[in-house]
Amino acid sequence: MIVAAVDEKVLVLDENLEVQSEVPIDRPIRAMCTFSNESVVIVGTGLLAEVNLARGAYNRMITVSPSTEYVAVQPLAERVAVVGTANGTIRAIDINSGAEIGELLTDLALRGLAVSGNIVFAYGGPWRTDGSSILRILWKEELAQ
């Protein structure tokens, strides 16, 4: 199975790139990541949602400000996604509850995120310039006492 985000829909394709199912989304999708064998998390402007691929529908729409411009998403931990905005705000979101469980203001023109273990890499910089930046962020989950 291949999953692709195109404009305002999520497509499930077979090995011959034939569309098997299509999930319409009411907003343009800026980024997507697989979250399990059955779901993906998608982001965009005013958009943060989990899509169930088996059912072909939204599994969970998480309430965000309509002006929040999410540009990147990656799985971070069990049922936790890390998302980033165009202006460099990086948030950890519990997908089950929709709760924000961490936030970092980087002041980086964010272009994308990558995760390796408990390290989040944020990359970006001004568009069409020589400079760019990569931030290495250690994610450490602690239980409140």
mmCIF file of N, CA and C in Angstrom:
data_model
loop_
_atom_site.group_PDB
_atom_site.id
_atom_site.type_symbol
_atom_site.label_atom_id
_atom_site.label_comp_id
_atom_site.label_asym_id
_atom_site.label_seq_id
_atom_site.Cartn_x
_atom_site.Cartn_y
_atom_site.Cartn_z
ATOM 1 N N MET A 1 0.841 -1.175 0.000
ATOM 2 C CA MET A 1 0.000 0.000 0.000
ATOM 3 C C MET A 1 0.888 1.241 0.000
ATOM 4 N N ILE A 2 0.527 2.205 -0.822
ATOM 5 C CA ILE A 2 1.206 3.494 -0.904
ATOM 6 C C ILE A 2 0.181 4.557 -0.539
ATOM 7 N N VAL A 3 0.581 5.502 0.298
ATOM 8 C CA VAL A 3 -0.316 6.582 0.699
ATOM 9 C C VAL A 3 0.282 7.896 0.220
ATOM 10 N N ALA A 4 -0.555 8.735 -0.394
ATOM 11 C CA ALA A 4 -0.099 10.022 -0.901
ATOM 12 C C ALA A 4 -1.105 11.108 -0.534
ATOM 13 N N ALA A 5 -0.599 12.300 -0.273
ATOM 14 C CA ALA A 5 -1.451 13.464 -0.062
ATOM 15 C C ALA A 5 -1.371 14.323 -1.308
ATOM 16 N N VAL A 6 -2.519 14.620 -1.895
ATOM 17 C CA VAL A 6 -2.578 15.419 -3.116
ATOM 18 C C VAL A 6 -3.634 16.499 -2.932
ATOM 19 N N ASP A 7 -3.192 17.759 -2.953
ATOM 20 C CA ASP A 7 -4.093 18.901 -2.789
ATOM 21 C C ASP A 7 -4.937 18.768 -1.527
ATOM 22 N N GLU A 8 -6.203 18.415 -1.663
ATOM 23 C CA GLU A 8 -7.120 18.325 -0.530
ATOM 24 C C GLU A 8 -7.646 16.910 -0.331
ATOM 25 N N LYS A 9 -6.805 15.907 -0.606
ATOM 26 C CA LYS A 9 -7.238 14.526 -0.397
ATOM 27 C C LYS A 9 -6.066 13.615 -0.089
ATOM 28 N N VAL A 10 -6.370 12.526 0.589
ATOM 29 C CA VAL A 10 -5.404 11.471 0.868
ATOM 30 C C VAL A 10 -5.775 10.297 -0.019
ATOM 31 N N LEU A 11 -4.799 9.789 -0.771
ATOM 32 C CA LEU A 11 -5.024 8.673 -1.684
ATOM 33 C C LEU A 11 -4.320 7.430 -1.185
ATOM 34 N N VAL A 12 -4.984 6.290 -1.300
ATOM 35 C CA VAL A 12 -4.368 4.990 -1.039
ATOM 36 C C VAL A 12 -4.215 4.311 -2.385
ATOM 37 N N LEU A 13 -2.967 3.966 -2.731
ATOM 38 C CA LEU A 13 -2.645 3.376 -4.028
ATOM 39 C C LEU A 13 -2.162 1.947 -3.855
ATOM 40 N N ASP A 14 -2.334 1.138 -4.895
ATOM 41 C CA ASP A 14 -1.788 -0.211 -4.864
ATOM 42 C C ASP A 14 -0.395 -0.207 -5.492
ATOM 43 N N GLU A 15 0.215 -1.382 -5.638
ATOM 44 C CA GLU A 15 1.582 -1.463 -6.166
ATOM 45 C C GLU A 15 1.697 -1.016 -7.616
ATOM 46 N N ASN A 16 0.563 -0.941 -8.334
ATOM 47 C CA ASN A 16 0.554 -0.454 -9.716
ATOM 48 C C ASN A 16 0.192 1.026 -9.798
ATOM 49 N N LEU A 17 0.174 1.682 -8.646
ATOM 50 C CA LEU A 17 -0.178 3.098 -8.519
ATOM 51 C C LEU A 17 -1.619 3.393 -8.939
ATOM 52 N N GLU A 18 -2.483 2.395 -8.829
ATOM 53 C CA GLU A 18 -3.916 2.573 -9.064
ATOM 54 C C GLU A 18 -4.564 3.027 -7.764
ATOM 55 N N VAL A 19 -5.449 4.010 -7.841
ATOM 56 C CA VAL A 19 -6.127 4.525 -6.659
ATOM 57 C C VAL A 19 -7.106 3.482 -6.139
ATOM 58 N N GLN A 20 -6.908 3.079 -4.880
ATOM 59 C CA GLN A 20 -7.802 2.115 -4.236
ATOM 60 C C GLN A 20 -8.878 2.809 -3.418
ATOM 61 N N SER A 21 -8.500 3.916 -2.774
ATOM 62 C CA SER A 21 -9.477 4.711 -2.032
ATOM 63 C C SER A 21 -8.985 6.142 -1.945
ATOM 64 N N GLU A 22 -9.933 7.024 -1.660
ATOM 65 C CA GLU A 22 -9.657 8.454 -1.617
ATOM 66 C C GLU A 22 -10.410 9.040 -0.430
ATOM 67 N N VAL A 23 -9.705 9.823 0.395
ATOM 68 C CA VAL A 23 -10.334 10.475 1.546
ATOM 69 C C VAL A 23 -10.291 11.984 1.296
ATOM 70 N N PRO A 24 -11.445 12.596 1.048
ATOM 71 C CA PRO A 24 -11.457 14.048 0.829
ATOM 72 C C PRO A 24 -11.206 14.805 2.134
ATOM 73 N N ILE A 25 -10.400 15.848 2.043
ATOM 74 C CA ILE A 25 -10.083 16.718 3.177
ATOM 75 C C ILE A 25 -10.526 18.116 2.753
ATOM 76 N N ASP A 26 -11.080 18.887 3.641
ATOM 77 C CA ASP A 26 -11.636 20.185 3.249
ATOM 78 C C ASP A 26 -10.615 21.314 3.174
ATOM 79 N N ARG A 27 -9.327 20.997 3.335
ATOM 80 C CA ARG A 27 -8.277 22.018 3.272
ATOM 81 C C ARG A 27 -7.039 21.439 2.596
ATOM 82 N N PRO A 28 -6.199 22.302 2.021
ATOM 83 C CA PRO A 28 -4.954 21.804 1.426
ATOM 84 C C PRO A 28 -4.043 21.161 2.478
ATOM 85 N N ILE A 29 -3.410 20.066 2.097
ATOM 86 C CA ILE A 29 -2.508 19.325 2.979
ATOM 87 C C ILE A 29 -1.086 19.781 2.695
ATOM 88 N N ARG A 30 -0.362 20.193 3.744
ATOM 89 C CA ARG A 30 1.030 20.628 3.582
ATOM 90 C C ARG A 30 2.024 19.518 3.867
ATOM 91 N N ALA A 31 1.667 18.607 4.794
ATOM 92 C CA ALA A 31 2.583 17.519 5.148
ATOM 93 C C ALA A 31 1.770 16.359 5.715
ATOM 94 N N MET A 32 2.386 15.173 5.676
ATOM 95 C CA MET A 32 1.714 13.968 6.147
ATOM 96 C C MET A 32 2.770 12.990 6.635
ATOM 97 N N CYS A 33 2.403 12.176 7.627
ATOM 98 C CA CYS A 33 3.283 11.100 8.060
ATOM 99 C C CYS A 33 2.435 9.891 8.411
ATOM 100 N N THR A 34 3.006 8.710 8.211
ATOM 101 C CA THR A 34 2.308 7.505 8.635
ATOM 102 C C THR A 34 2.390 7.426 10.144
ATOM 103 N N PHE A 35 1.302 6.984 10.750
ATOM 104 C CA PHE A 35 1.246 6.956 12.196
ATOM 105 C C PHE A 35 1.080 5.546 12.713
ATOM 106 N N SER A 36 0.538 4.700 11.904
ATOM 107 C CA SER A 36 0.407 3.276 12.201
ATOM 108 C C SER A 36 0.150 2.604 10.862
ATOM 109 N N ASN A 37 -0.086 1.311 10.880
ATOM 110 C CA ASN A 37 -0.407 0.620 9.630
ATOM 111 C C ASN A 37 -1.749 1.063 9.075
ATOM 112 N N GLU A 38 -2.572 1.669 9.921
ATOM 113 C CA GLU A 38 -3.924 2.021 9.504
ATOM 114 C C GLU A 38 -4.219 3.511 9.469
ATOM 115 N N SER A 39 -3.260 4.365 9.848
ATOM 116 C CA SER A 39 -3.587 5.784 9.862
ATOM 117 C C SER A 39 -2.393 6.658 9.492
ATOM 118 N N VAL A 40 -2.723 7.886 9.078
ATOM 119 C CA VAL A 40 -1.737 8.930 8.804
ATOM 120 C C VAL A 40 -2.173 10.183 9.544
ATOM 121 N N VAL A 41 -1.210 11.042 9.855
ATOM 122 C CA VAL A 41 -1.511 12.347 10.427
ATOM 123 C C VAL A 41 -1.193 13.367 9.347
ATOM 124 N N ILE A 42 -2.139 14.298 9.127
ATOM 125 C CA ILE A 42 -1.971 15.329 8.107
ATOM 126 C C ILE A 42 -2.021 16.708 8.756
ATOM 127 N N VAL A 43 -1.306 17.659 8.148
ATOM 128 C CA VAL A 43 -1.307 19.032 8.643
ATOM 129 C C VAL A 43 -1.394 19.996 7.467
ATOM 130 N N GLY A 44 -1.803 21.205 7.787
ATOM 131 C CA GLY A 44 -1.897 22.301 6.830
ATOM 132 C C GLY A 44 -2.298 23.546 7.596
ATOM 133 N N THR A 45 -2.729 24.568 6.897
ATOM 134 C CA THR A 45 -3.182 25.781 7.566
ATOM 135 C C THR A 45 -4.522 25.505 8.224
ATOM 136 N N GLY A 46 -4.552 25.617 9.553
ATOM 137 C CA GLY A 46 -5.761 25.317 10.313
ATOM 138 C C GLY A 46 -6.132 23.856 10.321
ATOM 139 N N LEU A 47 -5.167 22.980 10.024
ATOM 140 C CA LEU A 47 -5.461 21.549 9.886
ATOM 141 C C LEU A 47 -4.469 20.701 10.670
ATOM 142 N N LEU A 48 -4.996 19.838 11.522
ATOM 143 C CA LEU A 48 -4.235 18.796 12.202
ATOM 144 C C LEU A 48 -5.222 17.663 12.427
ATOM 145 N N ALA A 49 -5.019 16.546 11.731
ATOM 146 C CA ALA A 49 -6.007 15.468 11.788
ATOM 147 C C ALA A 49 -5.345 14.112 11.604
ATOM 148 N N GLU A 50 -6.014 13.101 12.124
ATOM 149 C CA GLU A 50 -5.624 11.713 11.888
ATOM 150 C C GLU A 50 -6.652 11.118 10.930
ATOM 151 N N VAL A 51 -6.175 10.448 9.906
ATOM 152 C CA VAL A 51 -7.048 9.818 8.918
ATOM 153 C C VAL A 51 -6.894 8.309 9.021
ATOM 154 N N ASN A 52 -8.010 7.622 9.205
ATOM 155 C CA ASN A 52 -8.024 6.163 9.263
ATOM 156 C C ASN A 52 -8.086 5.640 7.837
ATOM 157 N N LEU A 53 -7.034 4.952 7.404
ATOM 158 C CA LEU A 53 -6.968 4.469 6.025
ATOM 159 C C LEU A 53 -7.884 3.277 5.790
ATOM 160 N N ALA A 54 -8.078 2.443 6.804
ATOM 161 C CA ALA A 54 -8.938 1.268 6.650
ATOM 162 C C ALA A 54 -10.395 1.676 6.444
ATOM 163 N N ARG A 55 -10.836 2.707 7.184
ATOM 164 C CA ARG A 55 -12.217 3.177 7.056
ATOM 165 C C ARG A 55 -12.368 4.219 5.963
ATOM 166 N N GLY A 56 -11.260 4.823 5.544
ATOM 167 C CA GLY A 56 -11.318 5.846 4.513
ATOM 168 C C GLY A 56 -11.990 7.121 4.985
ATOM 169 N N ALA A 57 -11.730 7.517 6.233
ATOM 170 C CA ALA A 57 -12.373 8.714 6.787
ATOM 171 C C ALA A 57 -11.501 9.313 7.877
ATOM 172 N N TYR A 58 -11.853 10.561 8.273
ATOM 173 C CA TYR A 58 -11.200 11.162 9.426
ATOM 174 C C TYR A 58 -11.368 10.235 10.606
ATOM 175 N N ASN A 59 -10.314 10.041 11.345
ATOM 176 C CA ASN A 59 -10.397 9.315 12.606
ATOM 177 C C ASN A 59 -10.550 10.324 13.732
ATOM 178 N N ARG A 60 -9.808 11.426 13.584
ATOM 179 C CA ARG A 60 -9.810 12.439 14.632
ATOM 180 C C ARG A 60 -9.365 13.765 14.022
ATOM 181 N N MET A 61 -10.179 14.801 14.202
ATOM 182 C CA MET A 61 -9.807 16.157 13.803
ATOM 183 C C MET A 61 -9.449 16.894 15.083
ATOM 184 N N ILE A 62 -8.234 17.404 15.168
ATOM 185 C CA ILE A 62 -7.777 18.093 16.365
ATOM 186 C C ILE A 62 -7.979 19.593 16.165
ATOM 187 N N THR A 63 -8.598 20.220 17.129
ATOM 188 C CA THR A 63 -8.929 21.640 17.029
ATOM 189 C C THR A 63 -7.665 22.486 17.101
ATOM 190 N N VAL A 64 -7.469 23.284 16.071
ATOM 191 C CA VAL A 64 -6.359 24.242 16.039
ATOM 192 C C VAL A 64 -6.901 25.569 15.510
ATOM 193 N N SER A 65 -6.159 26.631 15.733
ATOM 194 C CA SER A 65 -6.553 27.939 15.217
ATOM 195 C C SER A 65 -6.601 27.885 13.693
ATOM 196 N N PRO A 66 -7.612 28.494 13.065
ATOM 197 C CA PRO A 66 -7.702 28.469 11.605
ATOM 198 C C PRO A 66 -6.518 29.118 10.904
ATOM 199 N N SER A 67 -5.771 29.971 11.624
ATOM 200 C CA SER A 67 -4.630 30.651 11.006
ATOM 201 C C SER A 67 -3.294 29.960 11.275
ATOM 202 N N THR A 68 -3.284 28.908 12.091
ATOM 203 C CA THR A 68 -2.036 28.201 12.381
ATOM 204 C C THR A 68 -1.561 27.499 11.123
ATOM 205 N N GLU A 69 -0.363 27.837 10.675
ATOM 206 C CA GLU A 69 0.169 27.313 9.412
ATOM 207 C C GLU A 69 1.162 26.176 9.676
ATOM 208 N N TYR A 70 0.607 24.974 9.877
ATOM 209 C CA TYR A 70 1.463 23.804 10.076
ATOM 210 C C TYR A 70 2.091 23.404 8.743
ATOM 211 N N VAL A 71 3.411 23.151 8.767
ATOM 212 C CA VAL A 71 4.126 22.799 7.536
ATOM 213 C C VAL A 71 4.834 21.455 7.627
ATOM 214 N N ALA A 72 4.887 20.852 8.827
ATOM 215 C CA ALA A 72 5.621 19.600 8.985
ATOM 216 C C ALA A 72 5.010 18.776 10.104
ATOM 217 N N VAL A 73 5.130 17.436 9.974
ATOM 218 C CA VAL A 73 4.647 16.517 11.005
ATOM 219 C C VAL A 73 5.463 15.231 10.929
ATOM 220 N N GLN A 74 5.745 14.664 12.105
ATOM 221 C CA GLN A 74 6.447 13.383 12.197
ATOM 222 C C GLN A 74 5.952 12.654 13.443
ATOM 223 N N PRO A 75 5.960 11.317 13.434
ATOM 224 C CA PRO A 75 5.655 10.589 14.674
ATOM 225 C C PRO A 75 6.816 10.757 15.652
ATOM 226 N N LEU A 76 6.496 10.947 16.932
ATOM 227 C CA LEU A 76 7.531 11.189 17.939
ATOM 228 C C LEU A 76 7.596 10.055 18.957
ATOM 229 N N ALA A 77 6.446 9.597 19.419
ATOM 230 C CA ALA A 77 6.366 8.524 20.408
ATOM 231 C C ALA A 77 5.026 7.829 20.190
ATOM 232 N N GLU A 78 4.714 6.875 21.033
ATOM 233 C CA GLU A 78 3.444 6.160 20.921
ATOM 234 C C GLU A 78 2.284 7.150 21.004
ATOM 235 N N ARG A 79 1.555 7.321 19.897
ATOM 236 C CA ARG A 79 0.387 8.199 19.802
ATOM 237 C C ARG A 79 0.716 9.675 20.060
ATOM 238 N N VAL A 80 1.976 10.046 19.814
ATOM 239 C CA VAL A 80 2.409 11.441 19.941
ATOM 240 C C VAL A 80 3.046 11.854 18.618
ATOM 241 N N ALA A 81 2.619 13.014 18.101
ATOM 242 C CA ALA A 81 3.203 13.557 16.882
ATOM 243 C C ALA A 81 3.895 14.866 17.213
ATOM 244 N N VAL A 82 4.957 15.172 16.478
ATOM 245 C CA VAL A 82 5.602 16.476 16.578
ATOM 246 C C VAL A 82 5.217 17.233 15.312
ATOM 247 N N VAL A 83 4.745 18.472 15.497
ATOM 248 C CA VAL A 83 4.311 19.302 14.377
ATOM 249 C C VAL A 83 5.062 20.618 14.431
ATOM 250 N N GLY A 84 5.223 21.234 13.265
ATOM 251 C CA GLY A 84 5.921 22.508 13.204
ATOM 252 C C GLY A 84 5.178 23.509 12.358
ATOM 253 N N THR A 85 5.237 24.776 12.771
ATOM 254 C CA THR A 85 4.592 25.845 12.017
ATOM 255 C C THR A 85 5.634 26.568 11.161
ATOM 256 N N ALA A 86 5.154 27.317 10.191
ATOM 257 C CA ALA A 86 6.038 28.043 9.283
ATOM 258 C C ALA A 86 6.925 29.035 10.020
ATOM 259 N N ASN A 87 6.449 29.580 11.147
ATOM 260 C CA ASN A 87 7.252 30.560 11.882
ATOM 261 C C ASN A 87 8.140 29.925 12.941
ATOM 262 N N GLY A 88 8.230 28.588 12.986
ATOM 263 C CA GLY A 88 9.197 27.916 13.843
ATOM 264 C C GLY A 88 8.697 27.407 15.172
ATOM 265 N N THR A 89 7.403 27.408 15.406
ATOM 266 C CA THR A 89 6.880 26.823 16.640
ATOM 267 C C THR A 89 6.789 25.311 16.453
ATOM 268 N N ILE A 90 7.392 24.577 17.377
ATOM 269 C CA ILE A 90 7.382 23.117 17.320
ATOM 270 C C ILE A 90 6.594 22.613 18.522
ATOM 271 N N ARG A 91 5.613 21.755 18.257
ATOM 272 C CA ARG A 91 4.748 21.255 19.326
ATOM 273 C C ARG A 91 4.692 19.739 19.308
ATOM 274 N N ALA A 92 4.611 19.156 20.498
ATOM 275 C CA ALA A 92 4.323 17.729 20.635
ATOM 276 C C ALA A 92 2.841 17.626 20.969
ATOM 277 N N ILE A 93 2.120 16.801 20.217
ATOM 278 C CA ILE A 93 0.673 16.688 20.362
ATOM 279 C C ILE A 93 0.308 15.240 20.650
ATOM 280 N N ASP A 94 -0.473 15.026 21.712
ATOM 281 C CA ASP A 94 -1.034 13.708 22.000
ATOM 282 C C ASP A 94 -2.210 13.514 21.047
ATOM 283 N N ILE A 95 -2.083 12.592 20.117
ATOM 284 C CA ILE A 95 -3.108 12.403 19.098
ATOM 285 C C ILE A 95 -4.407 11.860 19.695
ATOM 286 N N ASN A 96 -4.339 11.070 20.752
ATOM 287 C CA ASN A 96 -5.561 10.540 21.371
ATOM 288 C C ASN A 96 -6.428 11.649 21.958
ATOM 289 N N SER A 97 -5.819 12.576 22.684
ATOM 290 C CA SER A 97 -6.594 13.611 23.367
ATOM 291 C C SER A 97 -6.582 14.952 22.647
ATOM 292 N N GLY A 98 -5.623 15.153 21.759
ATOM 293 C CA GLY A 98 -5.470 16.452 21.110
ATOM 294 C C GLY A 98 -4.709 17.452 21.962
ATOM 295 N N ALA A 99 -4.240 17.016 23.127
ATOM 296 C CA ALA A 99 -3.549 17.918 24.049
ATOM 297 C C ALA A 99 -2.135 18.231 23.574
ATOM 298 N N GLU A 100 -1.752 19.484 23.749
ATOM 299 C CA GLU A 100 -0.378 19.892 23.486
ATOM 300 C C GLU A 100 0.439 19.509 24.715
ATOM 301 N N ILE A 101 1.471 18.688 24.533
ATOM 302 C CA ILE A 101 2.246 18.232 25.686
ATOM 303 C C ILE A 101 3.649 18.833 25.725
ATOM 304 N N GLY A 102 3.941 19.706 24.791
ATOM 305 C CA GLY A 102 5.220 20.402 24.789
ATOM 306 C C GLY A 102 5.260 21.396 23.646
ATOM 307 N N GLU A 103 5.997 22.491 23.843
ATOM 308 C CA GLU A 103 6.112 23.514 22.804
ATOM 309 C C GLU A 103 7.477 24.170 22.893
ATOM 310 N N LEU A 104 8.045 24.476 21.732
ATOM 311 C CA LEU A 104 9.332 25.155 21.647
ATOM 312 C C LEU A 104 9.227 26.228 20.571
ATOM 313 N N LEU A 105 9.573 27.460 20.915
ATOM 314 C CA LEU A 105 9.555 28.565 19.957
ATOM 315 C C LEU A 105 10.974 28.741 19.432
ATOM 316 N N THR A 106 11.201 28.441 18.154
ATOM 317 C CA THR A 106 12.560 28.447 17.614
ATOM 318 C C THR A 106 12.912 29.692 16.815
ATOM 319 N N ASP A 107 11.947 30.454 16.354
ATOM 320 C CA ASP A 107 12.192 31.623 15.519
ATOM 321 C C ASP A 107 12.918 31.238 14.225
ATOM 322 N N LEU A 108 12.626 30.043 13.721
ATOM 323 C CA LEU A 108 13.221 29.516 12.497
ATOM 324 C C LEU A 108 12.148 29.457 11.423
ATOM 325 N N ALA A 109 12.472 29.879 10.220
ATOM 326 C CA ALA A 109 11.539 29.699 9.104
ATOM 327 C C ALA A 109 11.534 28.206 8.776
ATOM 328 N N LEU A 110 10.667 27.473 9.440
ATOM 329 C CA LEU A 110 10.678 26.009 9.400
ATOM 330 C C LEU A 110 10.224 25.471 8.044
ATOM 331 N N ARG A 111 10.965 24.491 7.544
ATOM 332 C CA ARG A 111 10.619 23.821 6.290
ATOM 333 C C ARG A 111 10.267 22.358 6.516
ATOM 334 N N GLY A 112 10.829 21.737 7.576
ATOM 335 C CA GLY A 112 10.530 20.328 7.805
ATOM 336 C C GLY A 112 11.085 19.824 9.122
ATOM 337 N N LEU A 113 10.659 18.593 9.453
ATOM 338 C CA LEU A 113 11.079 17.915 10.676
ATOM 339 C C LEU A 113 11.507 16.502 10.335
ATOM 340 N N ALA A 114 12.431 15.980 11.109
ATOM 341 C CA ALA A 114 12.823 14.572 11.023
ATOM 342 C C ALA A 114 13.038 14.091 12.450
ATOM 343 N N VAL A 115 12.750 12.823 12.699
ATOM 344 C CA VAL A 115 12.886 12.263 14.041
ATOM 345 C C VAL A 115 13.747 11.015 13.972
ATOM 346 N N SER A 116 14.687 10.911 14.916
ATOM 347 C CA SER A 116 15.506 9.717 15.068
ATOM 348 C C SER A 116 15.560 9.395 16.555
ATOM 349 N N GLY A 117 14.838 8.354 16.947
ATOM 350 C CA GLY A 117 14.767 8.017 18.371
ATOM 351 C C GLY A 117 14.083 9.120 19.137
ATOM 352 N N ASN A 118 14.792 9.687 20.128
ATOM 353 C CA ASN A 118 14.204 10.780 20.898
ATOM 354 C C ASN A 118 14.798 12.138 20.508
ATOM 355 N N ILE A 119 15.331 12.220 19.293
ATOM 356 C CA ILE A 119 15.897 13.474 18.802
ATOM 357 C C ILE A 119 15.066 13.966 17.627
ATOM 358 N N VAL A 120 14.653 15.228 17.713
ATOM 359 C CA VAL A 120 13.907 15.883 16.640
ATOM 360 C C VAL A 120 14.865 16.836 15.930
ATOM 361 N N PHE A 121 14.925 16.727 14.619
ATOM 362 C CA PHE A 121 15.708 17.658 13.810
ATOM 363 C C PHE A 121 14.732 18.588 13.102
ATOM 364 N N ALA A 122 14.913 19.882 13.301
ATOM 365 C CA ALA A 122 14.104 20.887 12.611
ATOM 366 C C ALA A 122 15.023 21.588 11.625
ATOM 367 N N TYR A 123 14.563 21.738 10.396
ATOM 368 C CA TYR A 123 15.415 22.394 9.413
ATOM 369 C C TYR A 123 14.628 23.454 8.662
ATOM 370 N N GLY A 124 15.361 24.444 8.180
ATOM 371 C CA GLY A 124 14.724 25.536 7.450
ATOM 372 C C GLY A 124 15.653 26.698 7.302
ATOM 373 N N GLY A 125 15.077 27.850 7.169
ATOM 374 C CA GLY A 125 15.830 29.071 6.955
ATOM 375 C C GLY A 125 15.108 29.907 5.921
ATOM 376 N N PRO A 126 15.614 31.074 5.651
ATOM 377 C CA PRO A 126 14.979 31.947 4.664
ATOM 378 C C PRO A 126 14.911 31.277 3.289
ATOM 379 N N TRP A 127 13.846 31.516 2.577
ATOM 380 C CA TRP A 127 13.632 30.918 1.263
ATOM 381 C C TRP A 127 14.545 31.569 0.234
ATOM 382 N N ARG A 128 15.160 30.767 -0.608
ATOM 383 C CA ARG A 128 16.016 31.214 -1.718
ATOM 384 C C ARG A 128 17.183 32.091 -1.278
ATOM 385 N N THR A 129 17.818 31.694 -0.192
ATOM 386 C CA THR A 129 19.046 32.372 0.242
ATOM 387 C C THR A 129 20.115 31.313 0.476
ATOM 388 N N ASP A 130 21.324 31.754 0.710
ATOM 389 C CA ASP A 130 22.414 30.819 0.934
ATOM 390 C C ASP A 130 22.350 30.171 2.315
ATOM 391 N N GLY A 131 21.747 30.854 3.272
ATOM 392 C CA GLY A 131 21.733 30.351 4.642
ATOM 393 C C GLY A 131 20.603 29.359 4.902
ATOM 394 N N SER A 132 20.897 28.412 5.750
ATOM 395 C CA SER A 132 19.871 27.486 6.225
ATOM 396 C C SER A 132 20.307 27.010 7.604
ATOM 397 N N SER A 133 19.373 26.412 8.324
ATOM 398 C CA SER A 133 19.667 26.004 9.689
ATOM 399 C C SER A 133 19.112 24.623 9.966
ATOM 400 N N ILE A 134 19.778 23.923 10.858
ATOM 401 C CA ILE A 134 19.274 22.653 11.375
ATOM 402 C C ILE A 134 19.382 22.724 12.895
ATOM 403 N N LEU A 135 18.275 22.444 13.562
ATOM 404 C CA LEU A 135 18.265 22.399 15.016
ATOM 405 C C LEU A 135 18.144 20.946 15.450
ATOM 406 N N ARG A 136 18.874 20.591 16.479
ATOM 407 C CA ARG A 136 18.794 19.248 17.069
ATOM 408 C C ARG A 136 18.152 19.400 18.437
ATOM 409 N N ILE A 137 16.991 18.764 18.627
ATOM 410 C CA ILE A 137 16.205 18.940 19.846
ATOM 411 C C ILE A 137 16.050 17.582 20.518
ATOM 412 N N LEU A 138 16.419 17.500 21.768
ATOM 413 C CA LEU A 138 16.262 16.265 22.530
ATOM 414 C C LEU A 138 14.871 16.236 23.145
ATOM 415 N N TRP A 139 14.109 15.179 22.858
ATOM 416 C CA TRP A 139 12.775 15.002 23.428
ATOM 417 C C TRP A 139 12.893 14.047 24.607
ATOM 418 N N LYS A 140 12.506 14.521 25.781
ATOM 419 C CA LYS A 140 12.564 13.699 26.971
ATOM 420 C C LYS A 140 11.214 13.773 27.653
ATOM 421 N N GLU A 141 10.544 12.631 27.747
ATOM 422 C CA GLU A 141 9.235 12.576 28.367
ATOM 423 C C GLU A 141 9.394 12.251 29.835
ATOM 424 N N GLU A 142 8.777 13.071 30.683
ATOM 425 C CA GLU A 142 8.843 12.852 32.115
ATOM 426 C C GLU A 142 7.439 12.850 32.686
ATOM 427 N N LEU A 143 7.218 12.005 33.673
ATOM 428 C CA LEU A 143 5.928 11.952 34.355
ATOM 429 C C LEU A 143 5.911 12.975 35.474
ATOM 430 N N ALA A 144 4.800 13.684 35.604
ATOM 431 C CA ALA A 144 4.669 14.647 36.696
ATOM 432 C C ALA A 144 4.554 13.905 38.015
ATOM 433 N N GLN A 145 5.206 14.407 39.027
ATOM 434 C CA GLN A 145 5.191 13.754 40.349
ATOM 435 C C GLN A 145 4.097 14.335 41.201
#
